[in-house]
Amino acid sequence: KAGVTQTPRYLIKTRGQQVTLSCSPISGHRSVSWYQQTPGQGLQFLFEYFSETQRNKGNFPGRFSGRQFSNSRSEMNVSTLELGDSALYLCASSPWALCYGYTFGSGTRLTVV
Amino acid sequence: DAKTTQPNSMESNEEEPVHLPCNHSTISGTDYIHWYRQLPSQGPEYVIHGLTSNVNNRMASLAIAEDRKSSTLILHRATLRDAAVYYCILTGGEIQGAQKLVFGQGTRLTINP
């Protein structure tokens, strides 16, 4: 079965721009989470959605936002990009909740110049 | 979020068992113990999780101390493909609680041929 698909795989943006990343979860999975990975901070939780509702949010500024559609696909948006937003952004999906384990995608590598 | 402590790195030989320790002395009664691993250039991968009893699956075994203040991930016969960073994570409240993974620095496992 298809895994978690993230697009695009690589992205280069200029400081001040905005960016939208996409995540298609495994079919039937209703929970989608987003994580940021940087060499300095490691893996950090951004937010989690279930049935189009944000259930949890990490400690990130309001420039980071997300949403989930009725087909469980999710997008995250970062506005007014800063150099420090350069990171690997990972999406993970689960059938319902954490107890089922998350399946992660391969991520989107965002570089802000 | 309850904290876990893992060794920064461990080394083992191919085809030998590997025991990866994790201390979580502040674990609460409802915290689950999850293990994920991240292979180079990939997103994290779910390995196993448990609450009180020892757990086995096709990838590994999870041994949980009776007082639940520590646990050990056991890879029964390590292969070179098991070289990865292993994360021990506590999650509270499967459904009602935080649907997020709080990653620490993990243990970098090196497998020697």
CSV table of C-alpha atoms in Angstrom, one decimal:
chain,number,residue,atom,x,y,z
A,1,LYS,CA,0.0,0.0,0.0
A,2,ALA,CA,1.2,3.5,-0.7
A,3,GLY,CA,2.9,5.3,2.2
A,4,VAL,CA,2.8,8.9,3.3
A,5,THR,CA,3.5,11.2,0.3
A,6,GLN,CA,5.0,14.6,0.8
A,7,THR,CA,5.4,17.1,-2.0
A,8,PRO,CA,7.6,18.7,-3.1
A,9,ARG,CA,10.7,16.9,-1.9
A,10,TYR,CA,12.9,19.9,-2.2
A,11,LEU,CA,12.2,23.6,-2.2
A,12,ILE,CA,14.2,26.8,-2.2
A,13,LYS,CA,12.6,30.0,-1.2
A,14,THR,CA,13.7,33.5,-0.5
A,15,ARG,CA,13.4,35.2,2.9
A,16,GLY,CA,10.0,36.9,3.3
A,17,GLN,CA,8.2,34.6,0.9
A,18,GLN,CA,5.6,32.1,1.9
A,19,VAL,CA,5.5,28.4,1.2
A,20,THR,CA,2.9,25.6,1.2
A,21,LEU,CA,3.8,22.0,1.8
A,22,SER,CA,1.5,19.1,1.0
A,23,CYS,CA,1.0,15.7,2.7
A,24,SER,CA,-1.1,12.8,1.5
A,25,PRO,CA,-1.6,10.3,4.4
A,26,ILE,CA,-2.0,6.6,4.0
A,27,SER,CA,-5.5,5.7,2.8
A,28,GLY,CA,-7.8,5.4,5.7
A,29,HIS,CA,-5.6,7.3,8.1
A,30,ARG,CA,-7.4,10.3,9.7
A,31,SER,CA,-4.7,11.7,11.9
A,32,VAL,CA,-2.0,13.8,10.3
A,33,SER,CA,0.9,15.4,12.2
A,34,TRP,CA,3.7,17.7,11.1
A,35,TYR,CA,7.2,17.9,12.5
A,36,GLN,CA,10.2,20.1,11.8
A,37,GLN,CA,13.7,18.7,11.9
A,38,THR,CA,16.9,20.8,12.1
A,39,PRO,CA,20.4,19.9,13.2
A,40,GLY,CA,20.3,22.2,16.1
A,41,GLN,CA,16.8,21.5,17.5
A,42,GLY,CA,16.2,18.0,16.4
A,43,LEU,CA,12.6,16.8,15.7
A,44,GLN,CA,10.0,19.2,16.9
A,45,PHE,CA,6.2,18.8,16.8
A,46,LEU,CA,4.3,21.5,14.8
A,47,PHE,CA,0.6,20.4,14.9
A,48,GLU,CA,-1.7,17.5,14.6
A,49,TYR,CA,-5.1,17.3,12.7
A,50,PHE,CA,-7.9,14.8,12.9
A,51,SER,CA,-11.1,15.0,10.9
A,52,GLU,CA,-10.2,18.5,9.7
A,53,THR,CA,-9.7,19.8,13.3
A,54,GLN,CA,-6.5,20.8,14.9
A,55,ARG,CA,-6.2,18.7,18.1
A,56,ASN,CA,-2.7,19.8,19.1
A,57,LYS,CA,-0.2,22.6,18.4
A,58,GLY,CA,3.4,22.8,19.2
A,59,ASN,CA,5.4,25.9,20.3
A,60,PHE,CA,5.9,27.6,17.0
A,61,PRO,CA,5.0,31.2,15.9
A,62,GLY,CA,1.8,32.0,14.2
A,63,ARG,CA,3.6,32.1,10.9
A,64,PHE,CA,3.3,28.3,10.9
A,65,SER,CA,-0.2,27.1,10.1
A,66,GLY,CA,-1.9,24.1,8.7
A,67,ARG,CA,-5.1,22.6,7.7
A,68,GLN,CA,-6.6,19.2,6.8
A,69,PHE,CA,-9.1,18.5,4.1
A,70,SER,CA,-12.1,16.2,4.1
A,71,ASN,CA,-10.1,13.5,2.4
A,72,SER,CA,-7.5,13.7,5.2
A,73,ARG,CA,-4.9,15.3,3.0
A,74,SER,CA,-3.1,18.1,4.8
A,75,GLU,CA,-1.1,21.2,4.0
A,76,MET,CA,1.1,23.4,6.1
A,77,ASN,CA,1.9,27.0,5.3
A,78,VAL,CA,4.8,29.1,6.5
A,79,SER,CA,4.5,32.8,5.9
A,80,THR,CA,7.2,35.5,5.9
A,81,LEU,CA,10.0,32.9,5.7
A,82,GLU,CA,13.1,33.4,7.8
A,83,LEU,CA,16.5,31.8,7.3
A,84,GLY,CA,15.9,29.8,10.4
A,85,ASP,CA,12.9,28.1,8.8
A,86,SER,CA,15.3,26.0,6.7
A,87,ALA,CA,14.6,22.5,7.8
A,88,LEU,CA,13.3,19.1,6.9
A,89,TYR,CA,9.5,19.1,7.3
A,90,LEU,CA,8.0,15.7,8.0
A,91,CYS,CA,4.4,14.6,7.9
A,92,ALA,CA,3.1,11.6,9.7
A,93,SER,CA,-0.2,9.8,9.6
A,94,SER,CA,-2.0,7.4,11.9
A,95,PRO,CA,-5.4,5.6,11.6
A,96,TRP,CA,-6.8,7.4,14.6
A,97,ALA,CA,-4.5,8.1,17.4
A,98,LEU,CA,-1.0,7.8,18.6
A,99,CYS,CA,-1.6,4.3,20.0
A,100,TYR,CA,-1.5,2.9,16.4
A,101,GLY,CA,1.9,4.3,15.7
A,102,TYR,CA,2.7,7.0,13.2
A,103,THR,CA,3.9,6.4,9.6
A,104,PHE,CA,6.2,9.2,8.5
A,105,GLY,CA,6.8,10.5,5.0
A,106,SER,CA,10.3,11.2,3.6
A,107,GLY,CA,9.8,14.9,4.2
A,108,THR,CA,10.2,18.2,2.3
A,109,ARG,CA,13.6,19.8,2.5
A,110,LEU,CA,13.0,23.6,2.6
A,111,THR,CA,15.9,25.9,2.1
A,112,VAL,CA,15.4,29.6,2.7
A,113,VAL,CA,18.0,31.9,1.2
B,1,ASP,CA,6.1,16.2,28.9
B,2,ALA,CA,7.8,13.4,30.8
B,3,LYS,CA,11.4,13.1,29.9
B,4,THR,CA,13.5,10.1,28.8
B,5,THR,CA,17.3,9.6,29.0
B,6,GLN,CA,19.2,7.5,26.5
B,7,PRO,CA,22.9,7.0,25.8
B,8,ASN,CA,24.1,9.2,23.0
B,9,SER,CA,25.6,6.3,21.1
B,10,MET,CA,26.0,2.6,21.1
B,11,GLU,CA,27.9,0.2,18.9
B,12,SER,CA,27.3,-3.5,18.2
B,13,ASN,CA,28.3,-6.2,15.8
B,14,GLU,CA,26.2,-7.6,13.0
B,15,GLU,CA,24.1,-10.7,13.9
B,16,GLU,CA,24.5,-10.0,17.6
B,17,PRO,CA,21.6,-8.9,19.9
B,18,VAL,CA,21.4,-5.2,20.8
B,19,HIS,CA,19.9,-3.9,24.0
B,20,LEU,CA,19.1,-0.1,23.8
B,21,PRO,CA,18.2,1.3,27.3
B,22,CYS,CA,15.9,4.1,28.1
B,23,ASN,CA,15.3,5.7,31.5
B,24,HIS,CA,12.0,7.5,32.3
B,25,SER,CA,11.9,7.9,36.1
B,26,THR,CA,9.1,10.5,35.9
B,27,ILE,CA,6.7,8.3,33.9
B,28,SER,CA,3.1,8.6,34.9
B,29,GLY,CA,0.6,5.8,35.1
B,30,THR,CA,-1.0,6.6,31.7
B,31,ASP,CA,2.2,7.2,29.7
B,32,TYR,CA,2.9,4.8,26.9
B,33,ILE,CA,6.5,4.0,25.9
B,34,HIS,CA,7.1,4.4,22.2
B,35,TRP,CA,10.2,3.6,20.2
B,36,TYR,CA,11.0,5.1,16.8
B,37,ARG,CA,14.1,4.9,14.7
B,38,GLN,CA,15.4,7.2,11.9
B,39,LEU,CA,17.6,5.8,9.2
B,40,PRO,CA,19.9,8.2,7.3
B,41,SER,CA,18.0,10.4,4.9
B,42,GLN,CA,14.6,9.0,5.9
B,43,GLY,CA,11.7,10.0,8.2
B,44,PRO,CA,11.3,8.3,11.5
B,45,GLU,CA,10.0,4.8,11.5
B,46,TYR,CA,7.7,3.3,14.2
B,47,VAL,CA,9.3,0.3,15.9
B,48,ILE,CA,7.2,-0.7,18.9
B,49,HIS,CA,5.3,0.6,21.9
B,50,GLY,CA,3.9,-0.7,25.2
B,51,LEU,CA,2.3,0.3,28.5
B,52,THR,CA,3.2,-2.2,31.2
B,53,SER,CA,3.8,-5.6,29.7
B,54,ASN,CA,6.7,-6.7,27.5
B,55,VAL,CA,5.9,-6.5,23.8
B,56,ASN,CA,7.2,-8.3,20.7
B,57,ASN,CA,6.8,-7.7,17.0
B,58,ARG,CA,8.6,-8.6,13.9
B,59,MET,CA,11.1,-5.8,14.3
B,60,ALA,CA,12.0,-5.9,18.0
B,61,SER,CA,11.0,-6.6,21.6
B,62,LEU,CA,10.3,-4.1,24.3
B,63,ALA,CA,11.1,-5.0,27.8
B,64,ILE,CA,9.5,-2.7,30.5
B,65,ALA,CA,10.8,-2.7,34.0
B,66,GLU,CA,8.3,-3.6,36.7
B,67,ASP,CA,8.3,-0.1,38.2
B,68,ARG,CA,8.1,1.3,34.6
B,69,LYS,CA,11.0,3.7,35.3
B,70,SER,CA,13.1,2.2,32.5
B,71,SER,CA,12.7,0.1,29.4
B,72,THR,CA,14.9,-1.7,26.9
B,73,LEU,CA,14.5,-2.1,23.2
B,74,ILE,CA,15.9,-5.4,22.0
B,75,LEU,CA,17.0,-6.1,18.5
B,76,HIS,CA,17.5,-9.8,18.4
B,77,ARG,CA,19.9,-10.1,15.5
B,78,ALA,CA,21.3,-6.8,14.4
B,79,THR,CA,21.9,-6.2,10.7
B,80,LEU,CA,23.7,-3.3,9.0
B,81,ARG,CA,20.2,-1.9,8.1
B,82,ASP,CA,19.5,-1.4,11.8
B,83,ALA,CA,22.1,1.4,12.0
B,84,ALA,CA,20.0,4.4,12.9
B,85,VAL,CA,19.1,6.9,15.6
B,86,TYR,CA,16.7,5.2,18.0
B,87,TYR,CA,14.2,7.4,20.0
B,88,CYS,CA,12.5,6.4,23.2
B,89,ILE,CA,9.4,8.6,23.7
B,90,LEU,CA,6.7,8.8,26.3
B,91,THR,CA,3.2,9.8,25.3
B,92,GLY,CA,0.4,10.5,27.7
B,93,GLY,CA,-3.3,9.7,27.2
B,94,GLU,CA,-3.8,7.8,24.0
B,95,ILE,CA,-7.0,9.4,23.0
B,96,GLN,CA,-7.7,12.3,25.2
B,97,GLY,CA,-4.2,13.5,25.7
B,98,ALA,CA,-1.5,15.0,23.6
B,99,GLN,CA,-1.3,13.4,20.2
B,100,LYS,CA,2.3,14.3,19.7
B,101,LEU,CA,5.7,12.7,19.9
B,102,VAL,CA,8.4,14.6,21.8
B,103,PHE,CA,11.7,13.5,20.4
B,104,GLY,CA,14.9,13.7,22.4
B,105,GLN,CA,18.4,13.3,21.0
B,106,GLY,CA,18.1,9.5,20.8
B,107,THR,CA,20.8,6.9,20.6
B,108,ARG,CA,22.9,6.6,17.5
B,109,LEU,CA,23.4,2.9,16.9
B,110,THR,CA,26.4,1.8,14.8
B,111,ILE,CA,26.5,-1.8,13.5
B,112,ASN,CA,29.9,-3.2,12.7
B,113,PRO,CA,30.1,-5.8,9.9
